Short mmCIF file of C-alpha atoms and ligand atoms in Angstrom, two decimals:
data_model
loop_
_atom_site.label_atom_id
_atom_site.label_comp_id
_atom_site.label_asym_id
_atom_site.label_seq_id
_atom_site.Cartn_x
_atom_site.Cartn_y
_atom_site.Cartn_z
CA UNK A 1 115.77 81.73 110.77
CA UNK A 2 118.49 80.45 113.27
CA UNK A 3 119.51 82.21 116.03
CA UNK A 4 123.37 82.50 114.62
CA UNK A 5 121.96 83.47 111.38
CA UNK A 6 123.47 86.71 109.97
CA UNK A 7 120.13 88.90 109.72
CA UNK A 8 121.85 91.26 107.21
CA UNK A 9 122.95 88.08 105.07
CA UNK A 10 120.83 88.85 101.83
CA UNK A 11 120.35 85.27 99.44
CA UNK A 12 121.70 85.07 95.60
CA UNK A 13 119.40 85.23 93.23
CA UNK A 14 118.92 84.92 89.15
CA UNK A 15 117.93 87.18 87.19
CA UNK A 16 115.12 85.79 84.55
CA UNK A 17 114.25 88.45 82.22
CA UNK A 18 113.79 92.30 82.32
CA UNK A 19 110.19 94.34 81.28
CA UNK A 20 110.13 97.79 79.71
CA UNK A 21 107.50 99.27 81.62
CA UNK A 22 108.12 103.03 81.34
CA UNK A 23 110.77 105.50 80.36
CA UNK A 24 113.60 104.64 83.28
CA UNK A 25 111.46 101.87 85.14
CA UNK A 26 111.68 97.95 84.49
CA UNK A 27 110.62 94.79 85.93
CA UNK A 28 113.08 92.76 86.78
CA UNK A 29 111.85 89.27 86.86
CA UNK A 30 114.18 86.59 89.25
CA UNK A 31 114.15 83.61 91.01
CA UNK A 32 116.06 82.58 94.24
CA UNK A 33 119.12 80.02 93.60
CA UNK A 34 118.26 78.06 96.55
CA UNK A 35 114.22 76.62 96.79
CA UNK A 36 114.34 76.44 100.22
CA UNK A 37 114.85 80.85 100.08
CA UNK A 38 112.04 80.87 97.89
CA UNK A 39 109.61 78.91 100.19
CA UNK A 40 111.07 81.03 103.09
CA UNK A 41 110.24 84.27 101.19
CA UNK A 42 106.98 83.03 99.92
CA UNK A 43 105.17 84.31 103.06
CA UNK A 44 105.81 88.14 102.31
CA UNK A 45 102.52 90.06 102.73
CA UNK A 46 101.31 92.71 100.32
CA UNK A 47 102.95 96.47 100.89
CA UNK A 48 105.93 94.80 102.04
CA UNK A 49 109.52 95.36 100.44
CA UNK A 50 112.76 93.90 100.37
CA UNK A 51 116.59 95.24 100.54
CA UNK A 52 118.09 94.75 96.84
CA UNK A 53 121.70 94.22 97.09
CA UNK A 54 123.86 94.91 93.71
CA UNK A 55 127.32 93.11 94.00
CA UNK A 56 129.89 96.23 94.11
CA UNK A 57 127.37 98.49 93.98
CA UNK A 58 124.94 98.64 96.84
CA UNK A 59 121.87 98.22 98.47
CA UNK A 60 118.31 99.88 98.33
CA UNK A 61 115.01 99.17 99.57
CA UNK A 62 112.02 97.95 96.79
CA UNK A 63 108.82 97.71 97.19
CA UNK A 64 107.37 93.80 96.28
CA UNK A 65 104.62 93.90 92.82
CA UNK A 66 104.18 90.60 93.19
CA UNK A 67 101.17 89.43 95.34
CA UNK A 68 101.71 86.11 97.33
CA UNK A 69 99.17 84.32 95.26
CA UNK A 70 101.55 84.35 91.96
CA UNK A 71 104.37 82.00 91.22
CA UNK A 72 106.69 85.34 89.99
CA UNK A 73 108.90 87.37 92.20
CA UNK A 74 109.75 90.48 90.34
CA UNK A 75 110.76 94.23 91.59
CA UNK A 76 109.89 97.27 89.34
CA UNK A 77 112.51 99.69 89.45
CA UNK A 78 112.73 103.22 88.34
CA UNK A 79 116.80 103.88 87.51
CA UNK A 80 117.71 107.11 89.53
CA UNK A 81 121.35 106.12 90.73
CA UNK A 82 124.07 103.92 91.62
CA UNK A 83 122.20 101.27 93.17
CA UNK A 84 118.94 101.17 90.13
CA UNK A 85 120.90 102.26 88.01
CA UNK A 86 123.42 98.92 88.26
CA UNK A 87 120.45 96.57 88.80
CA UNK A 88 119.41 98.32 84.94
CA UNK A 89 122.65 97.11 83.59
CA UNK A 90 122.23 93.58 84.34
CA UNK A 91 121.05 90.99 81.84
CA UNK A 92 118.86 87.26 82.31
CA UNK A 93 121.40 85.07 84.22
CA UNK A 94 123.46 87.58 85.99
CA UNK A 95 123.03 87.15 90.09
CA UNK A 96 122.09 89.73 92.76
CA UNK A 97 120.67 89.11 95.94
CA UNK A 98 117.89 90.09 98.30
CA UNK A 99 116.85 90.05 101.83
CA UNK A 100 113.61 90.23 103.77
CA UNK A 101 110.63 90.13 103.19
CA UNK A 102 110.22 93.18 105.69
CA UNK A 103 107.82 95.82 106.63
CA UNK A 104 104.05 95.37 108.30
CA UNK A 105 102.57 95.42 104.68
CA UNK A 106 98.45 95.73 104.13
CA UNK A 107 96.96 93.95 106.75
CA UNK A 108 94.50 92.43 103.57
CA UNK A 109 92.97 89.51 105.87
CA UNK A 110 91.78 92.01 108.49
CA UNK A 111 89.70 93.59 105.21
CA UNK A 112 87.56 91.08 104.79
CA UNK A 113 83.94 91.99 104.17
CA UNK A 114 84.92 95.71 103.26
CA UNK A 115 85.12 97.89 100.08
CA UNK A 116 88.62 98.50 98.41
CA UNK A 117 88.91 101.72 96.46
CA UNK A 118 92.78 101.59 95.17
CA UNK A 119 93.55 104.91 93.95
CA UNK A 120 97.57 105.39 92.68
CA UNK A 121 99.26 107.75 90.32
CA UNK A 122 102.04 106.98 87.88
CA UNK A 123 104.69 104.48 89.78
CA UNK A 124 102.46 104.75 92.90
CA UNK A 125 101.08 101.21 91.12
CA UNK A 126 104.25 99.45 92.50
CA UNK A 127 103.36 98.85 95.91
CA UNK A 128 99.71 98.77 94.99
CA UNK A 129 99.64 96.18 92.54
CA UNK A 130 100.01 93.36 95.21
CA UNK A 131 97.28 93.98 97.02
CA UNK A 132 95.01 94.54 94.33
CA UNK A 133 96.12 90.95 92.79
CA UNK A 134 95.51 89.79 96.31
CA UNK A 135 92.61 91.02 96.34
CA UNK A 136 91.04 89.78 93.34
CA UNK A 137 92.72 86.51 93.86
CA UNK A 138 90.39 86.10 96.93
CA UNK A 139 87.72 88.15 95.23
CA UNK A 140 84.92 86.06 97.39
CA UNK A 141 86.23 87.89 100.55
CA UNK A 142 85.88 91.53 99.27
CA UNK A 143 82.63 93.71 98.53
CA UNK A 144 82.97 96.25 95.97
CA UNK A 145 86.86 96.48 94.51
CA UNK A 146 87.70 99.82 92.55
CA UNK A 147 90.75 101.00 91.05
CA UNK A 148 91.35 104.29 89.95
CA UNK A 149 94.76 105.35 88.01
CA UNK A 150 96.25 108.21 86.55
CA UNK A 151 99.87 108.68 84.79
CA UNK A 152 101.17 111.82 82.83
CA UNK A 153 100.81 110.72 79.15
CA UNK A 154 99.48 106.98 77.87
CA UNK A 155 103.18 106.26 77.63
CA UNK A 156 103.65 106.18 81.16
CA UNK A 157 100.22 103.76 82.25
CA UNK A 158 102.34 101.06 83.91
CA UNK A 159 101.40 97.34 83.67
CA UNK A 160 99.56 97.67 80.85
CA UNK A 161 98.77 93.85 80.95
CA UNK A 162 96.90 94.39 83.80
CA UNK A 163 95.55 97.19 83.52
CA UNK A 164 94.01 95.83 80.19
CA UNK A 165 92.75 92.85 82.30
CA UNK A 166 91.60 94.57 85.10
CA UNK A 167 89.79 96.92 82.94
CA UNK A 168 87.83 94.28 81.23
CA UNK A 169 87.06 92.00 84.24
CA UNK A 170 84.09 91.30 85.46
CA UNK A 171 82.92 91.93 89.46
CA UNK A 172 85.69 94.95 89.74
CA UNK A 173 85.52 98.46 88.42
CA UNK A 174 88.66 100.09 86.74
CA UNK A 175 89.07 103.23 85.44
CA UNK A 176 92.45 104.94 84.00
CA UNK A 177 93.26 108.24 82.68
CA UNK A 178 96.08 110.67 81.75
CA UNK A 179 97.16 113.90 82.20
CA UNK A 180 97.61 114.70 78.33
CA UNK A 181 96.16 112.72 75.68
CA UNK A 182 98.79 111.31 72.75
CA UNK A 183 99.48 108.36 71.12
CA UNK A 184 95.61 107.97 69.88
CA UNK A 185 94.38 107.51 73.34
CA UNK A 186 90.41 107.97 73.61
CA UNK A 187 90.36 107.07 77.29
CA UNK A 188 89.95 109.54 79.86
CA UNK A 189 91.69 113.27 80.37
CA UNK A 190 92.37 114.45 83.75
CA UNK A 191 93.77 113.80 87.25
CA UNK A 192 93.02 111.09 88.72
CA UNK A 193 90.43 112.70 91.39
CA UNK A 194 88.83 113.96 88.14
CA UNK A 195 87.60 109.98 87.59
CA UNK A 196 85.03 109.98 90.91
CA UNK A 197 82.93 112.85 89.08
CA UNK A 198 82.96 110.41 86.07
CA UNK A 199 79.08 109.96 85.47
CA UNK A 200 78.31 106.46 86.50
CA UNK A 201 81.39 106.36 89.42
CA UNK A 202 79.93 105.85 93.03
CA UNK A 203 82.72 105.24 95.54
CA UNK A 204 80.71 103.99 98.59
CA UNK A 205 82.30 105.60 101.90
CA UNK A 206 80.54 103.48 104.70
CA UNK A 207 82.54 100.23 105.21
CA UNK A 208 85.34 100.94 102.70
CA UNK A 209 89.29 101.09 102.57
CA UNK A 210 90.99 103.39 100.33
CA UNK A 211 94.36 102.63 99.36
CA UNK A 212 96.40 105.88 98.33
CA UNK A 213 99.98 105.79 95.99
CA UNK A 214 101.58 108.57 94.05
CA UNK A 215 103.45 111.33 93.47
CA UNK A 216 102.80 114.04 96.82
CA UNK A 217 100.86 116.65 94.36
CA UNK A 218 98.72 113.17 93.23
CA UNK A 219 98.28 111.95 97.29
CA UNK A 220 97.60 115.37 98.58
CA UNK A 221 95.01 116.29 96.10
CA UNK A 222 93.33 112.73 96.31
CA UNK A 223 93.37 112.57 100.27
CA UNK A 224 91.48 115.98 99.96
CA UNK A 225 88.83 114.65 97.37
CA UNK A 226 88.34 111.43 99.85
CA UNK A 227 87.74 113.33 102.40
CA UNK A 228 85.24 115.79 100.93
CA UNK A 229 83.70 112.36 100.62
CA UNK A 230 83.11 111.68 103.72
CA UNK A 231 86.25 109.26 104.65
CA UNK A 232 87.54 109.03 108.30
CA UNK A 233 91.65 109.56 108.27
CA UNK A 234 91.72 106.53 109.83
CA UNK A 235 90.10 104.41 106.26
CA UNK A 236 93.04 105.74 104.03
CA UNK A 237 96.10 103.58 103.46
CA UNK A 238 99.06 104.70 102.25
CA UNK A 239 103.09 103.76 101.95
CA UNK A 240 106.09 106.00 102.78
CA UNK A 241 108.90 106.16 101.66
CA UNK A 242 112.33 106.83 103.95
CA UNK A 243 116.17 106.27 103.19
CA UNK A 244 116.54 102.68 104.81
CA UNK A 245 119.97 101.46 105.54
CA UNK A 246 119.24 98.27 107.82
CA UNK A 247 115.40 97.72 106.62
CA UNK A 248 115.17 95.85 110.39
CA UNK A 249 114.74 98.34 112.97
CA UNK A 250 118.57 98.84 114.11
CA UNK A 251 119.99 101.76 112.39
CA UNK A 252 117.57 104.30 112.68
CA UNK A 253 117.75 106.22 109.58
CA UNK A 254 114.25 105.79 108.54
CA UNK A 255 112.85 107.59 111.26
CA UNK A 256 109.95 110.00 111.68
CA UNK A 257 109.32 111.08 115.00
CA UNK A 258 109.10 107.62 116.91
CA UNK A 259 108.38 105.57 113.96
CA UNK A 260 110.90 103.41 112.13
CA UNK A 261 109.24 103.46 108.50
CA UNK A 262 111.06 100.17 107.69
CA UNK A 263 109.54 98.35 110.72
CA UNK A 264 105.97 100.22 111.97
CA UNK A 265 105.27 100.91 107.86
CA UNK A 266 106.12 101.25 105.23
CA UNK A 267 101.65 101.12 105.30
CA UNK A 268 100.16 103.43 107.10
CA UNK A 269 96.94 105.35 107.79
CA UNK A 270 96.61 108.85 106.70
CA UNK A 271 95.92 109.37 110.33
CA UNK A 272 99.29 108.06 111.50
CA UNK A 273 101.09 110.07 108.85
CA UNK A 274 99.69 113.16 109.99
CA UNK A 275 100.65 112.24 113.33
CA UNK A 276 104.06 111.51 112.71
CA UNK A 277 104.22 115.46 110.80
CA UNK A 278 105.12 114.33 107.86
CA UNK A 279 104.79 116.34 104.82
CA UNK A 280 103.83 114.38 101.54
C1 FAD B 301 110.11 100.95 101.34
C2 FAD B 301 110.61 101.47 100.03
C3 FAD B 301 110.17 100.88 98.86
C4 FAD B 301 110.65 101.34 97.62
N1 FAD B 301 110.19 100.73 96.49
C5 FAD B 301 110.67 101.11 95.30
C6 FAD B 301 110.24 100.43 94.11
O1 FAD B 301 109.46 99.47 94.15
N2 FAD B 301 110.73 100.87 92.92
C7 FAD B 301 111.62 101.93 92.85
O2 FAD B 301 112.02 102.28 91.73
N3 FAD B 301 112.03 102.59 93.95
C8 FAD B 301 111.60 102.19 95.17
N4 FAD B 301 112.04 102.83 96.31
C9 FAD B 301 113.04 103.92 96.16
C10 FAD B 301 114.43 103.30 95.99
O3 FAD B 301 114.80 102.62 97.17
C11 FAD B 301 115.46 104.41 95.69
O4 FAD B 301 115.17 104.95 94.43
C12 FAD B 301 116.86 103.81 95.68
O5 FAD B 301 117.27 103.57 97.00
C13 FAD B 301 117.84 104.74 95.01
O6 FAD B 301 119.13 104.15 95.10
P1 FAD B 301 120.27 104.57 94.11
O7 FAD B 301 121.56 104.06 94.68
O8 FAD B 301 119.96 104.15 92.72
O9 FAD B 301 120.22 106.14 94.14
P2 FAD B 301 121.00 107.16 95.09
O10 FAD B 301 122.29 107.47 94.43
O11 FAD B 301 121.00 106.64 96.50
O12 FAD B 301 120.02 108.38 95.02
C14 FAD B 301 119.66 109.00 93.77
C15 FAD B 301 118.64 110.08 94.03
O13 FAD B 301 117.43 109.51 94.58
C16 FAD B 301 117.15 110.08 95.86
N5 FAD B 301 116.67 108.99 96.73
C17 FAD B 301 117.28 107.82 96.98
N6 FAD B 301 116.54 107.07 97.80
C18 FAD B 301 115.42 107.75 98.09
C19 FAD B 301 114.28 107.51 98.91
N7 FAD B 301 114.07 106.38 99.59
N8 FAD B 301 113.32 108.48 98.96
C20 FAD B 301 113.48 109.62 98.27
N9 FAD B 301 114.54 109.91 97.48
C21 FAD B 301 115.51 108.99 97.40
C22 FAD B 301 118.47 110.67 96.34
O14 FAD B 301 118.26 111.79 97.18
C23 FAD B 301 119.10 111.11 95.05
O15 FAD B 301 118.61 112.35 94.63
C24 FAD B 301 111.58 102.41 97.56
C25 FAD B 301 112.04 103.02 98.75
C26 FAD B 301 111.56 102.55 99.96
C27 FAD B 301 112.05 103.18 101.21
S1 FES B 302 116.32 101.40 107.98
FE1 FES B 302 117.53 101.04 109.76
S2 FES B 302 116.11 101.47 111.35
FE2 FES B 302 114.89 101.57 109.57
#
């Protein structure tokens, strides 16, 4: 970036095509208009997000799905107001625009040689499934890789594609399972904690990073089952989430305590978080 360069200046982007994934949550798959944007943004790390602006309708921070290792930029967007709810209206071809990549993100190279238990909760996947394509996309660099994931019903499993994949790969261990069984579903029944007293699941403790997404119930409940486990604060990873204005570290309204989530996070340690007070 120039120094003269507007740093709130988002770039125009296409719209490609749009994914059911959920009741009230889509992918929206895009593509910058300009290459050289693309190559810029490229370098985004997993657990990073971006400010989506809507022409006449506004801006909001989303998370990134997309791991640096695919060729797809996409955001997966629940619809809960102006802002999502205009980005749900528009169709392949329209334009919107984005800024950033911003945020610390995972620090995934500093993992190397470690365990990765992913553990996430119904749209908790968002900002999970980068890293775990990252992940597997260097799988030589990683010991064991485990991902455990709960939703409500089968109806609301998110990326079913990968889950499928992910379940059926060889080298990782995946396990899902719902709330309430319907729709013919034979899988598992419980919360997701339930799956680590699953006959056959070890989750090794010594030389392992859990990462932690979901609904507060889901986190709280999960962060208590890790560390009955044995986990140090200081191995669970975890995103928050803050109403961001500037995403850069100028307005302030992300705050907790001396943090700006938008800069210092959105990834944190469970440590930090209980150090900054807040309540999940
Ligand atoms: C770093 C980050 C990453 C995010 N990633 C995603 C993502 O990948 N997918 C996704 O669907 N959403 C994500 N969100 C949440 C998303 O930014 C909000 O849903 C969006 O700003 C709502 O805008 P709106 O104009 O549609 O709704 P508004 O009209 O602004 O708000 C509608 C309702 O949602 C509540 N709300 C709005 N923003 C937030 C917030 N940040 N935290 C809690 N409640 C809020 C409001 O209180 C209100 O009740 C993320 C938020 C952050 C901070
Ligand atoms: S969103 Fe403006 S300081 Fe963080």
């Amino acid at each position: 970036m120039s120094s003269t360069e507007n740093i709130y200046l988002p770039k125009v982007v296409q719209l490609d095509r749009v994914v059911d994934e959920i009741h009230e949550v889509r992918t929206f798959v895009w593509h910058f208009e300009d290459p050289a944007d693309q190559a810029a943004f490229k370098k985004f790390r997993p657990g990073q997000f971006a400010q989506v602006s809507i022409f006449g309708a506004g801006e909001f921070p989303a998370s990134l799905p997309p791991s640096p290792t695919e060729n797809e930029m996409f955001f997966t967007i629940r619809t809960v107001g102006g802002c999502t709810a205009a980005l749900h209206r528009l169709q392949p071809g329209d334009r919107f625009a984005v800024r950033g990549p911003y945020g610390n993100g995972f620090p995934m190279d500093d993992y190397a040689g470690k365990n990765l238990v992913f553990v996430a909760g119904g749209i908790g996947l968002i900002p999970l499934r980068s890293c775990i394509v990252y992940a597997l996309a260097h799988r030589e660099r990683y010991e064991r890789i485990q991902i455990y994931y709960g939703a409500k019903t089968p109806r609301e499993l998110m990326y079913l594609p990968n889950l499928r994949a992910w379940e059926q790969a060889a080298g990782i261990e995946c396990q899902l399972t719902v709330d309430r069984a319907s729709d013919g579903w034979t899988g598992n029944v419980g919360v997701v904690g339930s799956l680590f007293k699953r006959p056959g699941v070890h989750v090794p403790v010594e030389n392992t990073v859990a990462f932690v997404c979901g609904p507060p119930v889901m986190f709280r409940f999960v962060i208590r089952d890790l560390l009955d486990m044995g986990f140090r604060e200081d191995q669970i990873m975890s995103t928050l989430e803050r109403y961001m204005k500037c995403g850069v570290g100028k307005c302030g309204h992300c705050c907790i305590g001396v943090a700006y989530v938008c800069v210092d996070g959105p990834v944190f340690t469970y440590e930090q978080i209980k150090k900054l007070g807040e309540d999940i």
